[in-house]
Every structure is written in structure tokens, then in C-alpha cells.
Coordinates of C-alpha atoms and ligand atoms in Angstrom, one line a residue:
X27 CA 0.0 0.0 0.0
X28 CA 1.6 3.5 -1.0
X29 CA 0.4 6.5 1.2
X30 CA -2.9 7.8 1.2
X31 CA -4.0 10.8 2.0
X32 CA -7.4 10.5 4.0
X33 CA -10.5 11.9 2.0
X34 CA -11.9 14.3 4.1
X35 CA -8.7 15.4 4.6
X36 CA -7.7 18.2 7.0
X37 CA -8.8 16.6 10.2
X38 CA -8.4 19.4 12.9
X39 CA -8.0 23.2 12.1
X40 CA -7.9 26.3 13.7
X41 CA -12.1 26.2 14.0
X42 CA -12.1 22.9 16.2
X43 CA -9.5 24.4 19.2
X44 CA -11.9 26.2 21.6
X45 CA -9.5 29.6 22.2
X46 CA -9.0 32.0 20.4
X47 CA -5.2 30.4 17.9
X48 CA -4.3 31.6 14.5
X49 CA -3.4 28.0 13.4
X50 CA -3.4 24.5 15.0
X51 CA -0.4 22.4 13.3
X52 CA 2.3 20.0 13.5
X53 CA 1.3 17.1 16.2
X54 CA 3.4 14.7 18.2
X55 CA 1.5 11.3 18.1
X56 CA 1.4 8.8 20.8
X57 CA -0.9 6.0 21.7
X58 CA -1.9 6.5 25.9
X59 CA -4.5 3.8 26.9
X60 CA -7.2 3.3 25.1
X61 CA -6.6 6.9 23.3
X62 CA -5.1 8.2 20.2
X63 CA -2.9 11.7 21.6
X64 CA -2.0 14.3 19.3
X65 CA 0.4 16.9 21.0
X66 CA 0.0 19.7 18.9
X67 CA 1.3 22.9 18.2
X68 CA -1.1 26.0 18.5
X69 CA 0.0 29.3 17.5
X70 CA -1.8 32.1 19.4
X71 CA -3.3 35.2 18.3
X72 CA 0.1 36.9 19.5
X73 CA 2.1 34.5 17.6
X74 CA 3.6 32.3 19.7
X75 CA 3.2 28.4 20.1
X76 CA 1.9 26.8 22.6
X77 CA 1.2 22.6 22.7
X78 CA -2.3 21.7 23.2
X79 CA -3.7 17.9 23.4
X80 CA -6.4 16.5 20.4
X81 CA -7.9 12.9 21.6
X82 CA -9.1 10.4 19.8
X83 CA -10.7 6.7 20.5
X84 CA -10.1 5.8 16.6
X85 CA -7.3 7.9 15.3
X86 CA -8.8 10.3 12.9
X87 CA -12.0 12.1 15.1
X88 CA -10.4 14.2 17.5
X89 CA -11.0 16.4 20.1
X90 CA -9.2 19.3 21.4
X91 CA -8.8 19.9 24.9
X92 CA -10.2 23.3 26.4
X93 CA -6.3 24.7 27.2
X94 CA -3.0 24.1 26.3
X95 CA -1.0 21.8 27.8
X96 CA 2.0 23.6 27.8
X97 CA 2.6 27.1 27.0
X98 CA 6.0 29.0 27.7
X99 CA 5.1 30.7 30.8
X100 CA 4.7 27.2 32.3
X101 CA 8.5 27.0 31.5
X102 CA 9.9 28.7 35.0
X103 CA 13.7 29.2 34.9
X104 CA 13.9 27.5 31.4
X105 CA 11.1 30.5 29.8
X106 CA 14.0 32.6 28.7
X107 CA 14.5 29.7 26.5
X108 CA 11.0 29.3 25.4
X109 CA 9.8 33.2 25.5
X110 CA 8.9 33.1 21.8
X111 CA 7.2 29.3 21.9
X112 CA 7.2 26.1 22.1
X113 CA 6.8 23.8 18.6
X114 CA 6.7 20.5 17.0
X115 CA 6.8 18.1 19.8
X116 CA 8.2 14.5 19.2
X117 CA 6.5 12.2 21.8
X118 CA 7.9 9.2 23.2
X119 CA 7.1 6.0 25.4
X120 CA 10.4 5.1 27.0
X121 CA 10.6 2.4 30.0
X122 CA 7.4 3.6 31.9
X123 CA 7.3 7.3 31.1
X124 CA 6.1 9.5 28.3
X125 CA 9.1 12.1 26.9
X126 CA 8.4 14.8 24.9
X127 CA 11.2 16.7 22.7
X128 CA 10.1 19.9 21.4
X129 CA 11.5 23.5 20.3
X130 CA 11.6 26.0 22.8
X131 CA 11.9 29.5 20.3
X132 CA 13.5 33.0 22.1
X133 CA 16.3 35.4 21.5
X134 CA 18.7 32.6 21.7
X135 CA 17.2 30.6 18.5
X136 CA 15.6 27.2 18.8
X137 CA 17.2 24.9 21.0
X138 CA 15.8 21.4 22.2
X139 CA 13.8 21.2 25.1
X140 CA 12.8 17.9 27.2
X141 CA 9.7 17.4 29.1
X142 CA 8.6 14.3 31.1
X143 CA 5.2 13.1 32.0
X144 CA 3.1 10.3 33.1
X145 CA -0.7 11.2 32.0
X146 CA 0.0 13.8 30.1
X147 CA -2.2 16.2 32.9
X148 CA 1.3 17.3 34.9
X149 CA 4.3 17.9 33.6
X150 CA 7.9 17.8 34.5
X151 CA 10.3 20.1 32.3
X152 CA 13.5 18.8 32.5
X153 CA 15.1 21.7 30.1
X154 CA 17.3 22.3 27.5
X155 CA 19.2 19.3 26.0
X156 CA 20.9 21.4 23.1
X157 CA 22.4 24.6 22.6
X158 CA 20.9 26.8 19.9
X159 CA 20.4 26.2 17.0
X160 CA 19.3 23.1 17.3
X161 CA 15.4 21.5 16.4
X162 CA 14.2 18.4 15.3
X163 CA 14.6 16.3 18.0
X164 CA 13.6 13.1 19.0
X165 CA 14.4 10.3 21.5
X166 CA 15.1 6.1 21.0
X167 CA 11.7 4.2 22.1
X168 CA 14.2 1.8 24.1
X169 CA 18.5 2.1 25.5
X170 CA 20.3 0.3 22.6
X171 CA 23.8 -0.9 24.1
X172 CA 23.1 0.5 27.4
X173 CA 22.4 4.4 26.2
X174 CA 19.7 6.6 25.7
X175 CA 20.1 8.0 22.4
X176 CA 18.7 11.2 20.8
X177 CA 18.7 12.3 16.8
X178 CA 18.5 16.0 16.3
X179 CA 19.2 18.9 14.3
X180 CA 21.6 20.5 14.5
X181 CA 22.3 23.5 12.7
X182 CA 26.0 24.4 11.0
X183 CA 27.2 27.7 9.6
X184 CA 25.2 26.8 6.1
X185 CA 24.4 23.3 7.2
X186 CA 21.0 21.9 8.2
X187 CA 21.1 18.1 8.6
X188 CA 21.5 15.0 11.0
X189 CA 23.0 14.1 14.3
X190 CA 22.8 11.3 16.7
X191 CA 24.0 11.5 20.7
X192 CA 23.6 8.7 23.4
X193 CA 23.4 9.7 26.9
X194 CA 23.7 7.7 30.6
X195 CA 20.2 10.0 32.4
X196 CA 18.7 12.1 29.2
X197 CA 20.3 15.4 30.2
X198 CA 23.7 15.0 29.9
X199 CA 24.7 13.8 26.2
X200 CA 27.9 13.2 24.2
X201 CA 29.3 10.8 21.5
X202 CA 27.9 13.0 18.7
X203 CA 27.9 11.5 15.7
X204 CA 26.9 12.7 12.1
X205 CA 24.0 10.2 10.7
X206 CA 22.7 11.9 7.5
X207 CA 23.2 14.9 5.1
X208 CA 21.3 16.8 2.2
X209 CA 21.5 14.3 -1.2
X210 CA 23.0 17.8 -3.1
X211 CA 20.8 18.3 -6.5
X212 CA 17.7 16.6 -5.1
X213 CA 14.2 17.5 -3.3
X214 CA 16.4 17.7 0.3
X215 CA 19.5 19.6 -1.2
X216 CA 19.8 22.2 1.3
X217 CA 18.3 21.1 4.5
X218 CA 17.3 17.6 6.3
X219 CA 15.6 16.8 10.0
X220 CA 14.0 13.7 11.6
X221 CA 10.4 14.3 11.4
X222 CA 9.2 11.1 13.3
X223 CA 9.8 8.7 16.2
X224 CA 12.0 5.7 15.5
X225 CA 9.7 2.4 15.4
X226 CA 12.0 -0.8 15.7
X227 CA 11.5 -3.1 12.7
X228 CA 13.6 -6.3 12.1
X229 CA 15.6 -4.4 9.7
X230 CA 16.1 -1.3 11.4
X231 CA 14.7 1.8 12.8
X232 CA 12.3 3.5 10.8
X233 CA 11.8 6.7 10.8
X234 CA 9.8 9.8 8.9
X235 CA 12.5 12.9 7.6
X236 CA 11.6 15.8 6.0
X237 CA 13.8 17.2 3.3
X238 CA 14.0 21.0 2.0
X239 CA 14.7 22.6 -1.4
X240 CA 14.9 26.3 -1.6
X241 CA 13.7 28.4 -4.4
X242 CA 14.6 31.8 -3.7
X243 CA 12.1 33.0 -0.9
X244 CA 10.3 29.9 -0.7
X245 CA 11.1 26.6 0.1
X246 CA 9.3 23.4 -0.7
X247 CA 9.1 21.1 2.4
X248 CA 8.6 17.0 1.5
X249 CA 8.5 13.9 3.6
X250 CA 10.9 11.1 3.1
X251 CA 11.6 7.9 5.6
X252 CA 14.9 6.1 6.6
X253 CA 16.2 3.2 7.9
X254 CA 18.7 3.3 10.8
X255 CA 21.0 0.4 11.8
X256 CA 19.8 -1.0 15.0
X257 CA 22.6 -1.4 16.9
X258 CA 24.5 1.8 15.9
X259 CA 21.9 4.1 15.4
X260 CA 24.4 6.5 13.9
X261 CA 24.5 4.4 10.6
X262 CA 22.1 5.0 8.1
X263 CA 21.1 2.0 6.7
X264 CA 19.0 3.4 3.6
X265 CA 16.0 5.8 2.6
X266 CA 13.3 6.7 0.2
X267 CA 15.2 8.1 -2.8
X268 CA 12.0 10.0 -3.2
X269 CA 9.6 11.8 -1.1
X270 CA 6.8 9.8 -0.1
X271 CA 4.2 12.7 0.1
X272 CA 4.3 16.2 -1.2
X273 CA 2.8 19.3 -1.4
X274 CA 0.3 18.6 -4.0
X275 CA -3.2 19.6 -2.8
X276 CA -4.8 23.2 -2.0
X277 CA -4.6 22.8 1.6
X278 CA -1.1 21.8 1.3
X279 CA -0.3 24.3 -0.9
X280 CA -1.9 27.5 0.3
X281 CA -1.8 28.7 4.1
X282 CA 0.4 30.3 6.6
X283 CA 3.4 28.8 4.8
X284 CA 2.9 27.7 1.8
X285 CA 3.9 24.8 0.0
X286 CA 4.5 22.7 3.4
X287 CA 4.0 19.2 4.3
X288 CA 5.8 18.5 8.1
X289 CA 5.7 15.8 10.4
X290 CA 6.3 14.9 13.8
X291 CA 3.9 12.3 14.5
X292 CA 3.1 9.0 13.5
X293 CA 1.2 5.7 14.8
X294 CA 2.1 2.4 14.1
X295 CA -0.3 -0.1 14.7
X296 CA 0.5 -3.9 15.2
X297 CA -0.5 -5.2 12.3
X298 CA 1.7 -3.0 10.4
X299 CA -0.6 -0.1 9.5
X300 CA 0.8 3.7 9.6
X301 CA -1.4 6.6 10.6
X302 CA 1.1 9.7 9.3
X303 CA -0.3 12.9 11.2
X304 CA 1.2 16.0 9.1
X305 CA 0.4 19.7 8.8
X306 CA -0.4 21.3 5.3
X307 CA 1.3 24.9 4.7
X308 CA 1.8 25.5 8.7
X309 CA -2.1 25.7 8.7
X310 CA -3.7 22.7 9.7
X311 CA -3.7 18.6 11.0
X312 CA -4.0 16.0 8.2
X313 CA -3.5 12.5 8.2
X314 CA -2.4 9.8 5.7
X315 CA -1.9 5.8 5.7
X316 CA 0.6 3.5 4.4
X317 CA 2.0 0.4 5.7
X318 CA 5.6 -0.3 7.5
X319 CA 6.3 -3.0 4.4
X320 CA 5.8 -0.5 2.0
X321 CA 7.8 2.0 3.9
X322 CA 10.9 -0.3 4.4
X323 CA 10.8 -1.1 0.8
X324 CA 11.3 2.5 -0.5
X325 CA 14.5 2.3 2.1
X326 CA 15.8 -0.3 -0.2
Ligands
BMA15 C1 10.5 24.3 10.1 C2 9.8 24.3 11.5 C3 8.4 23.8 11.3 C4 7.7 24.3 10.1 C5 8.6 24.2 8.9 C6 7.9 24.8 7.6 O1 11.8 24.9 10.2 O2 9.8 25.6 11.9 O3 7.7 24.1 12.5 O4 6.5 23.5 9.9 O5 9.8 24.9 9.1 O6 7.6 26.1 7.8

């Protein structure tokens, strides 16, 4: 099965959050009991992001909660490192917690922030666990040789692409290794970050990327996926030599941003099916199907 968008296709936009946001967009994805948890980003009538929760009992009705979840101000000593928002949260199950790696905005640039939770009602903000500029972050589901380990995103003089770091207690990292850059000449010549959570397959780690090609002022923004050695989670073992969805469709094409398609969410059931939440032109929540077969044969 290729990817599909879903017919009625956006599934949440700014009308279904009940405040006042000028957008609803780019949701972290997490199953949590019997319920499908999107942790999205809402930007506010001043501009700035905060995360709100959507729920679900089947994975594409969803209901937003009446408040945000996190906002900056909730950030205490860490704020001056989320003044400007908090974005595009990667959620994780890891041993019996829920982690959630996310942009904190401010003067200082985006940096990578880390947040712990159990019911996703309280939250524990564990702060920075990057220097500016840094986004794109998320965590391993399990320790591989003993480690947590962390892909991000960082960001070099000219150079936007992707890291790996493995860590003894999630906040103090090292190791750094360089996993994957831009494929110069193509749809992610100029800049590449993890857009997913790595799910374990027999063959690897699989995981959503997005890939960026500029075109003077704009930029066209694709999704590709990747498979990542098991054991060494800085070797890539292959990807999609093509983008497995693009901006093709009006509410992908016009919005906020145009010409967008982002990710930071998926679900992968056990029989194999994906549910890939992603966010048309910065605007809104859409969702679109495929299977983890037909995802680890593009990474052939
Ligand atoms: C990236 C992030 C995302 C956004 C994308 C497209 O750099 O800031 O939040 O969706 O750009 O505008």
C-alpha cells in the first residue's frame, strides 16, 4: 500500500481548538490507553506556540482539549528559553514514562527542550538538552547498548542536517555522531531533519525525515523515511530516494506557509498499518496511511 491521503482530509483546524489560535499544526502522536494523543502545536493570536492535546478513541475524530497543555510561561527558569514558543513536539514512550522533545523559540534561536510526563495532565520540564540552533529532535523508544540515544538537528554555519547523541540519564549527552546529510541536486538539497519517532522493525529503525529545497524566498518542504542500523543508530542504513508525500493539494499548498507538508507524529499499529499525522502549509492537521512493508521497501 503506497500512502494515502485520507479523503476528508484536513482533520483538525484552527475552528475545532476552543480559544481564540491563528493556526493548529504539527502534532506529536502517541498512543496513551485506550486513546489516540495528538500533541500539537497551537500558535496564538500573538504568535507564539503553545502545545495543546487532540484525543481520539479511533485515530482520525479528534477532540481538542479546552487549554493548552504547555505554554511558555509554564517553563519557569527554562522560559527565557521558550519566550517566543514552544513547537513541534516528538512524543515518546520510554521504559514507563512519556518524553516529549520539542522546540523552545527565544532570542537565543531554537534549541531542544525535554519534558517528562506520566498522564499527560502534569508535567515535569527537564530543560534544554541542546544549545541553539538546534530542532528536530527526538528520543530512541528503548537504551540500545546501554544508552539513551537522541537524533536532532543540528544547525552548522550553512548546514541543516543529521545528528545522533547517546546519553547515561537524558540530560547530559555526548558521543555526537553525524547520521545523514542533504543528497545535493535533489528534493532535500539544502536542509534535512527527523520528522518522526524511530519504530523498531527487524531491519532497522524507521523513521519519517523531512527534506528541504529552496527556491529563492520559498522553500518546498517534503516527507521522506529512513532506515537506521539497529545497533548503531548513527548508521544509516537506507532511505526513500524520493519523497513519499508532497505538497500537491490546495490545503497543502496555500496557508500560513505555503507549499509545506511537516511531520512529527506517527502511529504504528500492530498489524503494520501507519497513521502519518502531518500539517499542510503551517495551517492545519492531516492525516495519511501507508503500511511499514511498503515504507521499508522505498528504504531499499
Ligand atoms: C521548520 C519548522 C516547522 C515548520 C517548517 C515549515 O523549520 O519551523 O515548524 O513547519 O519549518 O515552515
Amino acid at each position: 500500500m503506497k500512502v494515502i491521503r485520507y479523503s476528508k482530509n484536513p482533520i483538525l483546524t484552527k475552528e475545532d481548538v476552543p480559544f481564540e489560535v491563528n493556526s493548529i499544526f504539527n502534532p506529536g502522536a502517541i498512543k496513551f490507553g485506550n486513546e489516540y494523543l495528538l500533541v500539537c502545536r497551537a500558535e496564538m493570536p500573538n504568535g507564539r506556540s503553545s502545545l495543546v492535546i487532540a484525543r481520539s478513541t479511533d485515530g482520525i475524530n479528534f477532540k481538542v482539549d479546552a487549554e493548552p497543555c504547555l505554554t511558555p510561561e509554564d517553563h519557569g527558569k527554562f522560559c527565557k528559553y521558550a519566550e517566543w514558543g514552544v513547537e513541534d513536539a516528538r512524543v515518546i514512550k520510554l521504559e514507563d514514562k512519556y518524553y516529549l522533545t520539542y522546540t523552545g523559540y527565544s532570542k537565543h534561536m531554537p534549541l531542544v527542550l525535554l519534558t517528562e510526563t506520566s498522564d499527560f495532565k502534569k508535567f515535569n520540564i527537564l530543560g534544554p538538552i541542546s544549545e541553539p540552533s538546534n530542532k528536530d529532535c527526538t528520543l530512541f523508544p528503548e537504551k540500545i547498548n546501554g544508552y539513551y540515544w537522541k537524533i536532532d538537528r543540528p544547525t552548522a554555519e550553512q548546514k541543516h542536517y543529521i545528528w545522533v547523541a547517546k546519553s547515561n540519564d537524558l540530560i547530559h549527552w555526548g558521543g555526537y555522531e553525524c547520521m545523514a546529510e542533504p543528497d545535493a541536486g535533489t528534493w532535500e538539497a539544502d536542509k534535512i531533519g527527523i520528522s518522526s519517532t524511530p519504530v523498531k522493525t527487524k531491519e532497522g529503525w524507521l523513521v519519517l525525515y523531512h527534506g528541504v529545497r529552496g527556491f529563492g524566498i520559498s522553500a518546498l518542504y517534503k516527507l521522506g523515511v529512513m532506515l537506521i542500523d539497529l545497533e548503531k543508530p548513527w548508521i544509516l542504513k537506507g532511505k526513500s530516494s524520493y519523497p513519499i508525500l508532497s505538497p500537491d493539494l490546495d490545503y497543502e499548498r496555500t496557508g500560513d506557509v505555503s507549499n509545506v507538508i511537516f511531520s512529527n507524529g506517527w502511529i504504528v499499529e500492530n498489524n503494520g498499518e501507519v497513521k502519518i499525522y502531518y500539517s499542510g502549509a503551517d495551517t492545519n492537521i492531516c492525516l495519511a496511511t501507508t503500511t511499514v512493508g511498503h515504507l521499508l521497501s522505498l528504504c531499499k
